[in-house]
Amino acid sequence: FATGEWAAIGELLQDGPDAGDSAAANAPFEGDDRGHRTPRRTLPGPISERSLLRYHAPELADALYELEKRHAELPRTMPTLALFWTDGQRTLAEIVKLVELETGVHASEYIADYFEILVKLEAIEW
């Protein structure tokens, strides 16, 4: 764990102090504009997708299930961490990078798809 953390710090230092503010922050979404979008929470506190699913089309439950199944190897804390960093000011790319720094796992596709489901559940907006 410590070796991985040390390597991550080394990469950040090598990129320079402005690395998080530059195009590098959008790197997880290279060739795609999704990383520039800024999600804003519409609900305070923790979000329970399961509770929200009761009020929406069953297809959203299927979409969430398929997303979780496709990314079963990811830490279960991934959605909670992504929502923690969602403050209405950070871009999706910045959120992905912060979650990656916390977990050591790159999951831009998962987080982008998860947020799209949350938009349909009216828990966040772009």
XYZ file of N, CA and C in Angstrom:
378
model
N 0.826 -1.188 0.000
C 0.000 0.000 0.000
C 0.870 1.251 0.000
N 1.854 1.274 0.888
C 2.723 2.454 0.996
C 3.489 2.692 -0.302
N 3.936 1.624 -0.935
C 4.658 1.763 -2.202
C 3.759 2.384 -3.263
N 2.516 1.950 -3.309
C 1.565 2.508 -4.270
C 1.287 3.973 -3.999
N 1.131 4.333 -2.736
C 0.897 5.725 -2.365
C 2.105 6.586 -2.730
N 3.302 6.069 -2.441
C 4.532 6.812 -2.753
C 4.637 7.036 -4.267
N 4.303 6.034 -5.053
C 4.345 6.167 -6.512
C 3.338 7.212 -6.988
N 2.135 7.217 -6.395
C 1.116 8.196 -6.785
C 1.582 9.613 -6.460
N 2.187 9.788 -5.312
C 2.709 11.105 -4.934
C 3.816 11.518 -5.892
N 4.681 10.590 -6.245
C 5.756 10.876 -7.195
C 5.212 11.339 -8.536
N 4.156 10.689 -9.006
C 3.536 11.092 -10.275
C 2.964 12.498 -10.183
N 2.291 12.785 -9.075
C 1.721 14.118 -8.895
C 2.808 15.182 -8.859
N 3.879 14.915 -8.151
C 4.978 15.875 -8.077
C 5.645 16.054 -9.430
N 5.745 14.979 -10.178
C 6.364 15.035 -11.494
C 5.511 15.861 -12.463
N 4.178 15.777 -12.306
C 3.273 16.529 -13.165
C 3.284 18.017 -12.847
N 3.707 18.386 -11.668
C 3.776 19.796 -11.280
C 2.574 20.236 -10.486
N 2.651 21.427 -9.879
C 1.598 21.893 -8.994
C 0.278 22.180 -9.688
N 0.287 22.447 -10.979
C -0.947 22.776 -11.683
C -1.559 21.571 -12.388
N -1.043 20.381 -12.112
C -1.494 19.191 -12.837
C -2.984 18.960 -12.684
N -3.535 19.178 -11.506
C -4.956 18.944 -11.293
C -5.829 19.953 -12.003
N -5.283 21.127 -12.364
C -6.075 22.174 -12.987
C -5.941 22.196 -14.503
N -5.111 21.367 -15.048
C -4.827 21.411 -16.479
C -5.629 20.365 -17.232
N -5.284 20.211 -18.485
C -5.946 19.196 -19.313
C -5.723 17.810 -18.740
N -4.676 17.632 -17.941
C -4.419 16.325 -17.332
C -5.577 15.893 -16.445
N -6.287 16.852 -15.870
C -7.429 16.515 -15.016
C -8.530 15.849 -15.826
N -8.583 16.110 -17.126
C -9.600 15.511 -17.976
C -9.100 14.229 -18.649
N -7.887 13.806 -18.355
C -7.281 12.644 -19.004
C -8.139 11.378 -18.955
N -8.875 11.114 -17.859
C -9.684 9.893 -17.855
C -10.718 9.841 -18.972
N -11.043 11.002 -19.548
C -12.067 11.079 -20.582
C -11.488 11.611 -21.886
N -10.254 11.259 -22.169
C -9.589 11.745 -23.374
C -10.419 11.418 -24.613
N -10.619 12.426 -25.458
C -11.401 12.235 -26.678
C -12.895 12.249 -26.429
N -13.316 12.737 -25.281
C -14.704 12.663 -24.873
C -14.955 13.859 -23.948
N -16.064 14.527 -24.102
C -16.297 15.740 -23.308
C -16.980 15.485 -21.970
N -17.244 14.234 -21.617
C -17.927 13.940 -20.357
C -17.162 14.466 -19.142
N -15.853 14.448 -19.194
C -15.040 14.865 -18.055
C -15.187 16.323 -17.698
N -15.642 17.138 -18.638
C -15.796 18.575 -18.399
C -17.113 18.913 -17.691
N -18.037 17.982 -17.663
C -19.332 18.260 -17.026
C -19.183 18.335 -15.510
N -20.005 19.156 -14.896
C -19.960 19.342 -13.444
C -21.275 18.859 -12.833
N -21.232 17.741 -12.114
C -22.459 17.252 -11.486
C -22.781 18.042 -10.214
N -24.065 18.257 -9.987
C -24.547 18.915 -8.774
C -25.570 18.004 -8.114
N -25.406 17.797 -6.827
C -26.356 16.964 -6.088
C -27.673 17.716 -5.927
N -28.775 17.011 -6.047
C -30.088 17.618 -5.819
C -30.671 17.150 -4.492
N -30.034 16.170 -3.884
C -30.493 15.630 -2.603
C -29.365 15.753 -1.579
N -29.678 16.164 -0.365
C -28.641 16.247 0.674
C -28.366 14.863 1.272
N -27.218 14.739 1.877
C -26.894 13.511 2.601
C -26.630 12.332 1.702
N -26.532 11.161 2.308
C -26.280 9.934 1.533
C -27.440 9.658 0.574
N -27.115 9.098 -0.556
C -28.134 8.778 -1.554
C -28.352 7.271 -1.562
N -29.589 6.872 -1.405
C -29.957 5.464 -1.476
C -30.614 5.210 -2.824
N -29.838 4.632 -3.737
C -30.382 4.357 -5.069
C -31.586 3.434 -4.984
N -31.496 2.461 -4.090
C -32.583 1.478 -3.968
C -33.900 2.159 -3.603
N -33.844 3.144 -2.710
C -35.066 3.860 -2.334
C -35.594 4.671 -3.507
N -34.701 5.330 -4.220
C -35.118 6.147 -5.362
C -35.702 5.297 -6.490
N -35.199 4.082 -6.631
C -35.659 3.214 -7.715
C -37.149 2.883 -7.592
N -37.689 2.936 -6.397
C -39.121 2.641 -6.211
C -40.010 3.627 -6.959
N -39.485 4.824 -7.214
C -40.286 5.884 -7.816
C -39.986 6.096 -9.300
N -39.184 5.229 -9.871
C -38.792 5.393 -11.273
C -38.999 4.095 -12.049
N -38.799 4.199 -13.338
C -39.006 3.054 -14.237
C -38.111 1.876 -13.846
N -38.638 0.656 -13.953
C -37.861 -0.544 -13.611
C -36.573 -0.689 -14.438
N -36.550 -0.052 -15.617
C -35.352 -0.133 -16.457
C -34.125 0.467 -15.759
N -34.360 1.441 -14.888
C -33.237 2.047 -14.166
C -32.635 1.071 -13.157
N -33.480 0.260 -12.533
C -32.979 -0.776 -11.620
C -32.138 -1.773 -12.408
N -32.618 -2.133 -13.593
C -31.858 -3.050 -14.448
C -30.523 -2.437 -14.861
N -30.545 -1.149 -15.199
C -29.318 -0.467 -15.614
C -28.308 -0.421 -14.472
N -28.791 -0.147 -13.269
C -27.894 -0.105 -12.102
C -27.328 -1.491 -11.818
N -28.172 -2.500 -11.904
C -27.723 -3.876 -11.688
C -26.668 -4.275 -12.722
N -26.908 -3.963 -13.977
C -25.963 -4.298 -15.042
C -24.628 -3.557 -14.849
N -24.710 -2.300 -14.436
C -23.495 -1.524 -14.183
C -22.680 -2.158 -13.059
N -23.340 -2.510 -11.980
C -22.635 -3.140 -10.864
C -22.065 -4.495 -11.258
N -22.797 -5.226 -12.055
C -22.338 -6.545 -12.519
C -21.114 -6.408 -13.432
N -21.155 -5.412 -14.341
C -20.047 -5.175 -15.268
C -18.777 -4.746 -14.543
N -18.941 -4.101 -13.392
C -17.790 -3.586 -12.654
C -17.710 -4.206 -11.261
N -17.966 -5.486 -11.178
C -18.004 -6.188 -9.887
C -16.671 -6.147 -9.157
N -15.586 -5.922 -9.888
C -14.259 -5.921 -9.261
C -13.958 -4.624 -8.513
N -14.765 -3.604 -8.702
C -14.513 -2.311 -8.062
C -14.891 -2.343 -6.581
N -14.216 -1.513 -5.788
C -14.588 -1.437 -4.370
C -16.031 -0.974 -4.214
N -16.730 -1.525 -3.259
C -18.132 -1.174 -3.041
C -18.304 0.274 -2.570
N -17.232 0.874 -2.104
C -17.301 2.258 -1.625
C -17.234 3.274 -2.766
N -17.006 2.824 -3.972
C -16.813 3.710 -5.120
C -17.952 4.735 -5.284
N -19.224 4.328 -5.267
C -20.299 5.324 -5.433
C -20.311 6.355 -4.302
N -20.111 5.906 -3.080
C -20.121 6.820 -1.931
C -18.995 7.832 -2.044
N -17.808 7.374 -2.424
C -16.671 8.289 -2.562
C -16.912 9.283 -3.691
N -17.452 8.816 -4.802
C -17.724 9.721 -5.924
C -18.728 10.790 -5.514
N -19.755 10.398 -4.780
C -20.756 11.377 -4.338
C -20.193 12.320 -3.286
N -19.276 11.836 -2.469
C -18.645 12.702 -1.466
C -17.949 13.884 -2.133
N -17.278 13.645 -3.245
C -16.536 14.696 -3.941
C -17.426 15.542 -4.852
N -18.687 15.182 -4.990
C -19.613 15.921 -5.846
C -20.137 17.137 -5.091
N -19.548 18.287 -5.374
C -19.904 19.513 -4.644
C -20.496 20.591 -5.540
N -20.747 20.276 -6.802
C -21.296 21.261 -7.723
C -20.245 22.160 -8.345
N -18.978 21.974 -7.963
C -17.881 22.770 -8.519
C -16.844 21.914 -9.233
N -16.674 20.684 -8.781
C -15.693 19.787 -9.399
C -16.278 19.155 -10.662
N -15.428 19.010 -11.665
C -15.852 18.331 -12.879
C -15.850 16.822 -12.638
N -16.455 16.102 -13.544
C -16.465 14.646 -13.449
C -15.044 14.097 -13.470
N -14.180 14.668 -14.290
C -12.794 14.210 -14.355
C -12.076 14.428 -13.023
N -12.324 15.547 -12.377
C -11.700 15.804 -11.078
C -12.200 14.810 -10.031
N -13.491 14.514 -10.072
C -14.058 13.544 -9.133
C -13.435 12.170 -9.350
N -13.312 11.763 -10.610
C -12.701 10.466 -10.922
C -11.274 10.405 -10.370
N -10.521 11.472 -10.552
C -9.132 11.501 -10.080
C -9.067 11.429 -8.552
N -9.940 12.156 -7.866
C -9.946 12.125 -6.403
C -10.317 10.739 -5.870
N -11.284 10.096 -6.498
C -11.664 8.742 -6.092
C -10.517 7.773 -6.363
N -9.838 7.969 -7.482
C -8.696 7.113 -7.812
C -7.582 7.277 -6.778
N -7.340 8.498 -6.351
C -6.310 8.729 -5.338
C -6.683 8.067 -4.008
N -7.964 8.010 -3.706
C -8.405 7.382 -2.460
C -8.384 5.863 -2.521
N -8.734 5.311 -3.671
C -8.896 3.856 -3.767
C -7.750 3.148 -4.480
N -7.015 3.897 -5.286
C -5.980 3.264 -6.101
C -6.551 2.589 -7.335
N -7.828 2.829 -7.619
C -8.511 2.188 -8.743
C -9.045 3.267 -9.686
N -8.715 3.122 -10.975
C -9.234 4.044 -11.979
C -10.586 3.523 -12.460
N -11.622 4.360 -12.362
C -12.965 3.890 -12.712
C -13.778 4.982 -13.405
N -13.199 5.634 -14.405
C -13.909 6.730 -15.072
C -15.193 6.256 -15.747
N -15.141 5.125 -16.411
C -16.333 4.625 -17.105
C -17.440 4.314 -16.103
N -17.088 3.649 -15.009
C -18.082 3.307 -13.992
C -18.719 4.568 -13.405
N -17.895 5.522 -12.987
C -18.422 6.722 -12.346
C -19.293 7.520 -13.323
N -18.858 7.650 -14.568
C -19.659 8.374 -15.569
C -21.010 7.694 -15.773
N -21.011 6.372 -15.916
C -22.269 5.640 -16.116
C -23.149 5.694 -14.866
N -22.532 5.603 -13.688
C -23.265 5.686 -12.430
C -23.946 7.046 -12.303
N -23.215 8.112 -12.641
C -23.792 9.449 -12.555
C -24.926 9.626 -13.566
N -24.836 9.003 -14.724
C -25.927 9.081 -15.694
C -27.203 8.446 -15.120
N -27.043 7.361 -14.398
C -28.200 6.729 -13.750
C -28.739 7.653 -12.666
N -27.852 8.284 -11.898
C -28.294 9.209 -10.852
C -29.040 10.415 -11.432
N -28.649 10.847 -12.625
C -29.374 11.938 -13.285
C -30.808 11.488 -13.563
N -30.960 10.277 -14.069
C -32.299 9.758 -14.370
C -33.121 9.537 -13.090
N -32.416 9.287 -11.970
C -33.088 9.128 -10.673
C -33.323 10.483 -9.993
N -32.908 11.549 -10.677
C -33.058 12.926 -10.192
C -32.305 13.185 -8.887
N -31.200 12.464 -8.693
C -30.374 12.651 -7.493
C -29.247 13.641 -7.756
N -28.855 13.784 -9.030
C -27.889 14.793 -9.429
C -28.362 15.404 -10.748
N -27.764 16.523 -11.080
C -28.034 17.141 -12.385
C -26.727 17.670 -12.938
N -26.694 17.877 -14.242
C -25.473 18.426 -14.875
C -25.609 19.921 -15.002
